[in-house]
């Protein structure tokens, strides 16, 4: 019995303990979350945010595990909006009692899951990671850290699946690391200790200037680092570094001088002299059965980095690579690459970028007894680049597949013949002193055929000739086929060397003629799957216009297909500059009519949401085909689905595109006009509902022509200026707005002959007469009934309301509001004219209502015969608006109106 009580007590105790372990994290979550956010934002000149905090006593028991989910650190000031760090999960192991006491929180372990780091040094030497707020302690005194909410007593840390990008625009250096895994272990509470580290990376690329030292290299480093916190110095020595198949040994130190300056002295060398180890640095070779390759030859690699790095200074460095009598051959391929001799020397004696010298005095190899030779010398790359380079070789591309392995399905054929040389200072070209710069030679390509997994349809170039001279590179006789398009082109490139060596904008022109272009294939537009569902576009990104182009493309094409739009006889000019594509005088036939387009597409401000600015002038397009072709038209002009006939339109629109290259509707702002030349409106729900209410079948199917109106749109809503529709037996005046969500807010002034009204409509009118009589208005029914119709709801499920009590005044007010909401970039005089004319309409209608409402609420005959009363006001309103629109049209188009067909 006593044992049962003991066991029961233990069980209850365990349950209480488990309950506490589960409850404590939730009890202290808010406290910890607020402290973390406050501390980070207090310490950093950056915007810090995270999605959630995950707290657990089980994950890091006996310590409290605190994980920040979706942590983002974005810059402010000069780097505003740039993401410095984004971490999927930051996991901290903290002392439980310190969290409970609410004082300093002791952090023991840190781990980062899938961090993305983007470090930048701009052209002026400013680093984006300099975000720690300056120490406010008195100069010369130690910093006061008593206000910090955290105390670090780290024992270990880890980084898993990281992506790192480093761009030094001032030093022209670029580093990219993908698949980085790193962990370290040591007692960070000590001023001097040894940190044991392990690092692996799936792909490392490094380049300085135009020289790629590493490209997608697989890397592993095991090193013990001695850390001296007092001196900010990290010393190391290890021979456990591998880059692909190449083993390296290195020793030296790295020292922090201040927040933005570092001192270093690092030397490295490859102990092995086997050519195969150097060959592994070639990605295409290393990735294809590298272990089975037969090789011979000797190689050397060594270098150093020594000196101070800061925003204004670079360390001195040297890299030396040599290959003698290199040879390699795949055992299952018939041809080798042999007689590989290479010498590369990159030196900088003092860290001054302009003192960098790149010297490749010898580069020779033979592919199936076809020699290829190359040499290069570069000096003074910053002040005035000096270049001395030459390349010569003739290669049967069809034999390359017998020498080097490609992915399965790759086909290659053709003949490449190159003989080039260039010598001189870049300043001679910039000053147009072409006689002082020696450049000559040609590159000829014939009968090229290339097919691979990335290009399953294949690329063919029947002929291409590029001729080099000091002024430019002339491209002539360029003919080929790609994705079903047969094309030929010619043109010139004016600053190829400045583009290659200084990253200046590539300047030139190209004239292109093509028989047919399927842009859906060229741009990779997702096609509808066999199931009928659209393909997944989540991973799609817009086309990013390069920032180093200043190119003019004159294009002509017989047929062009883009999405569902088929164009013919396309011609126009595209300007690629300043990260934008500018369209000029683009003309084509489409949708049974013609189109003229000007505008721009820019990814300068936002790579994910390009800016657009488009103006078009279309003539005699088929309404139904236009509606079915353009998703945007379906939102801007939903009534088109009920129209058949021809239309012409002029419109200007600005806004943004989404990642799938479709317009983001709520960002669109624009205005324009539309002329419905001839058409037939039927099965339009608002008019069908009104026709049923009034029992007037003529409202269901309407034949219309020569209707021109003006419209404007912004913030997801389109406003339509009042316009008149003339029918056989009656007239309508319509104005209002609709949303891209298909909601409506329109007002219609309708003058119906009484003879068209059926019994149901007559009953409605009589009921309104009784309502007016009950309020002291004696009315007589005339030959014409004037209705004010309010159309709301959704275009497919409308609400229609007739309002006869204050029809004239209210309708004029509604139409005035709609007109004054027109787009603001209309000329001021036009806006004032519309406003004044509508005010006049309102005043006339209201005055008429005061005098005649009792006698002619529903359109009674004018006893004076002068056309006064509401009937006269309605006619006057129509006349005023008509004259106003005519005046605006006349002023807008000094030339004959092209939309009047």
XYZ file of C-alpha atoms in Angstrom, residues 320-582:
263
model
C 51.312 31.756 -59.786
C 50.060 28.802 -61.809
C 52.112 26.694 -64.173
C 51.414 23.602 -66.288
C 54.013 21.718 -68.350
C 53.303 18.988 -70.911
C 49.798 18.402 -69.654
C 47.768 15.555 -71.127
C 44.336 14.102 -70.436
C 42.018 11.620 -72.110
C 38.819 9.924 -71.114
C 39.281 6.135 -71.472
C 36.047 5.759 -73.430
C 36.724 8.656 -75.839
C 39.036 8.344 -78.878
C 40.826 11.703 -78.801
C 43.077 13.315 -76.129
C 43.950 16.889 -75.275
C 47.747 17.105 -75.232
C 50.739 19.399 -75.092
C 49.015 21.629 -72.548
C 51.442 24.356 -71.500
C 50.245 27.229 -69.382
C 51.766 30.015 -67.291
C 49.630 32.466 -65.322
C 51.092 35.163 -63.065
C 48.914 37.668 -61.249
C 50.824 40.134 -59.073
C 50.096 43.219 -57.049
C 53.102 44.428 -55.002
C 51.425 47.000 -52.773
C 47.657 46.549 -52.878
C 47.018 49.511 -55.187
C 44.461 48.158 -57.719
C 46.100 50.036 -60.582
C 49.381 48.207 -59.934
C 47.866 44.810 -60.720
C 49.598 42.931 -63.529
C 48.096 39.900 -65.263
C 50.607 38.050 -67.383
C 49.781 34.914 -69.380
C 52.822 34.623 -71.618
C 51.987 31.113 -72.765
C 48.779 29.148 -73.210
C 48.894 26.266 -75.686
C 46.965 23.038 -76.200
C 46.213 20.638 -79.017
C 42.843 19.001 -79.645
C 43.128 16.206 -82.202
C 46.334 17.778 -83.530
C 44.539 21.122 -83.935
C 46.580 23.730 -82.004
C 45.038 26.573 -80.010
C 47.323 29.382 -78.789
C 46.622 32.324 -76.517
C 48.564 35.042 -74.704
C 47.542 37.992 -72.518
C 49.158 40.914 -70.720
C 47.198 43.490 -68.720
C 48.629 46.462 -66.822
C 47.293 49.662 -65.197
C 43.700 48.339 -65.243
C 42.231 51.334 -63.363
C 43.955 54.455 -64.671
C 44.448 53.448 -68.305
C 44.180 49.784 -69.099
C 46.952 48.420 -71.265
C 46.161 45.272 -73.217
C 48.368 42.979 -75.242
C 46.473 39.851 -76.297
C 46.311 37.375 -79.157
C 44.411 34.168 -79.884
C 44.603 31.811 -82.825
C 43.056 28.462 -83.591
C 40.964 26.488 -86.017
C 38.702 23.905 -84.481
C 36.315 21.310 -85.840
C 33.601 21.444 -83.163
C 32.296 18.058 -84.182
C 35.472 16.482 -82.803
C 35.130 18.135 -79.383
C 32.632 15.474 -78.313
C 35.382 12.918 -79.021
C 37.677 14.710 -76.589
C 35.548 16.108 -73.755
C 32.481 14.526 -72.185
C 29.138 16.355 -72.367
C 25.784 15.634 -70.800
C 23.744 12.895 -72.402
C 21.925 14.060 -75.510
C 24.401 16.834 -76.339
C 25.233 17.257 -80.021
C 27.844 19.611 -81.435
C 29.059 20.279 -84.967
C 30.545 23.137 -86.950
C 33.791 24.888 -87.751
C 35.294 27.703 -85.650
C 38.158 29.765 -87.053
C 39.670 32.567 -84.942
C 42.695 34.798 -85.425
C 42.713 37.891 -83.208
C 45.176 40.348 -81.769
C 44.926 43.601 -79.816
C 47.588 45.890 -78.346
C 47.395 49.365 -76.860
C 45.931 51.622 -74.171
C 42.184 51.900 -73.645
C 42.450 55.694 -73.563
C 43.291 55.679 -77.267
C 39.908 54.117 -78.011
C 38.107 56.446 -75.591
C 39.692 59.474 -77.315
C 38.901 57.918 -80.703
C 42.612 57.847 -81.585
C 42.197 54.527 -83.320
C 45.517 54.747 -85.112
C 47.235 54.377 -81.710
C 45.527 51.090 -80.923
C 46.249 47.937 -82.859
C 43.263 45.599 -83.205
C 42.631 43.235 -86.055
C 41.413 39.787 -86.912
C 38.256 37.790 -87.336
C 36.107 35.092 -85.807
C 34.225 32.930 -88.305
C 31.654 30.296 -87.468
C 30.009 28.057 -90.031
C 27.521 25.188 -89.985
C 27.160 25.250 -86.208
C 24.664 22.806 -84.724
C 24.248 22.540 -80.968
C 21.681 20.586 -78.996
C 21.519 19.794 -75.264
C 19.126 19.363 -72.365
C 19.008 23.136 -71.949
C 18.448 23.616 -75.695
C 16.414 20.571 -76.747
C 15.231 22.239 -79.967
C 18.799 22.982 -80.949
C 20.644 26.062 -82.204
C 21.894 26.378 -85.753
C 24.194 29.037 -87.195
C 24.814 28.557 -90.868
C 27.288 31.445 -91.026
C 28.642 34.244 -88.857
C 31.575 36.560 -89.429
C 32.909 39.034 -86.854
C 35.632 41.415 -88.048
C 37.734 43.346 -85.519
C 39.274 46.772 -85.905
C 40.286 49.456 -83.374
C 36.946 51.257 -83.650
C 34.480 48.404 -83.402
C 33.531 44.836 -84.121
C 31.462 44.400 -87.257
C 28.984 41.536 -87.367
C 28.097 40.525 -90.891
C 26.510 37.563 -92.604
C 24.908 36.221 -89.416
C 22.311 33.602 -90.317
C 20.766 30.899 -88.196
C 17.773 29.139 -86.722
C 16.496 28.915 -83.149
C 13.171 27.639 -81.766
C 11.623 27.502 -85.201
C 12.806 30.990 -86.130
C 14.932 31.552 -89.218
C 16.837 34.803 -88.774
C 19.603 36.884 -90.260
C 21.276 39.889 -88.705
C 24.026 42.434 -89.103
C 25.395 45.243 -87.002
C 28.317 46.478 -84.988
C 29.646 46.647 -81.432
C 31.596 49.796 -80.621
C 33.280 49.159 -77.272
C 33.741 45.429 -76.806
C 37.071 45.752 -74.976
C 35.730 48.308 -72.490
C 32.786 45.984 -71.897
C 34.988 42.939 -71.301
C 37.678 44.561 -69.162
C 35.939 47.496 -67.484
C 32.316 46.379 -67.485
C 31.334 49.516 -69.395
C 27.964 49.465 -71.102
C 28.118 47.494 -74.330
C 27.291 49.927 -77.089
C 26.166 48.953 -80.564
C 23.345 48.237 -82.953
C 21.869 45.157 -84.562
C 19.368 44.821 -87.386
C 17.405 41.581 -87.174
C 15.027 40.005 -89.659
C 13.035 36.875 -88.811
C 10.335 34.891 -90.523
C 8.393 33.898 -87.392
C 8.988 34.127 -83.645
C 7.182 32.172 -80.961
C 7.935 34.282 -77.887
C 6.236 31.734 -75.650
C 9.182 29.437 -76.386
C 11.815 32.181 -76.368
C 10.730 33.559 -72.984
C 9.776 30.227 -71.445
C 6.128 31.246 -70.937
C 4.409 28.447 -68.990
C 1.922 26.527 -71.068
C -1.270 24.933 -69.872
C -0.765 21.357 -68.815
C -2.623 18.448 -70.338
C -4.981 18.482 -67.369
C -6.127 21.935 -68.401
C -4.600 23.560 -65.336
C -1.965 26.292 -65.742
C 1.605 25.298 -65.097
C 3.189 26.280 -61.826
C 4.651 29.764 -62.128
C 5.810 30.138 -58.539
C 9.442 29.786 -59.522
C 9.249 32.072 -62.561
C 11.015 35.422 -62.536
C 10.773 38.377 -64.907
C 13.408 39.018 -67.544
C 16.032 41.248 -65.897
C 17.511 43.809 -68.298
C 21.327 43.925 -67.881
C 22.736 47.148 -66.465
C 25.679 47.292 -68.846
C 23.940 47.526 -72.214
C 23.383 50.488 -74.508
C 22.162 48.660 -77.556
C 19.770 49.414 -80.397
C 17.872 46.558 -81.988
C 15.905 47.131 -85.178
C 13.608 44.183 -85.705
C 11.352 42.918 -88.458
C 9.327 39.723 -88.252
C 6.717 38.191 -90.498
C 4.815 36.527 -87.656
C 5.089 36.762 -83.857
C 3.192 34.719 -81.288
C 3.095 35.930 -77.679
C 0.754 34.163 -75.262
C -2.515 34.055 -77.263
C -1.706 37.073 -79.418
C -0.726 36.486 -83.043
C 1.027 39.425 -84.741
C 2.016 39.833 -88.361
C 4.251 42.292 -90.209
C 5.933 43.376 -86.990
C 8.602 46.057 -87.164
C 10.062 48.603 -84.787
C 13.027 49.569 -82.637
C 14.092 48.362 -79.213
C 16.598 50.334 -77.140
C 18.314 48.437 -74.306
C 19.832 50.880 -71.855
C 19.867 51.763 -68.156
C 18.288 48.406 -67.209
C 15.282 49.105 -69.437
C 13.854 48.078 -72.801
C 12.451 51.090 -74.628
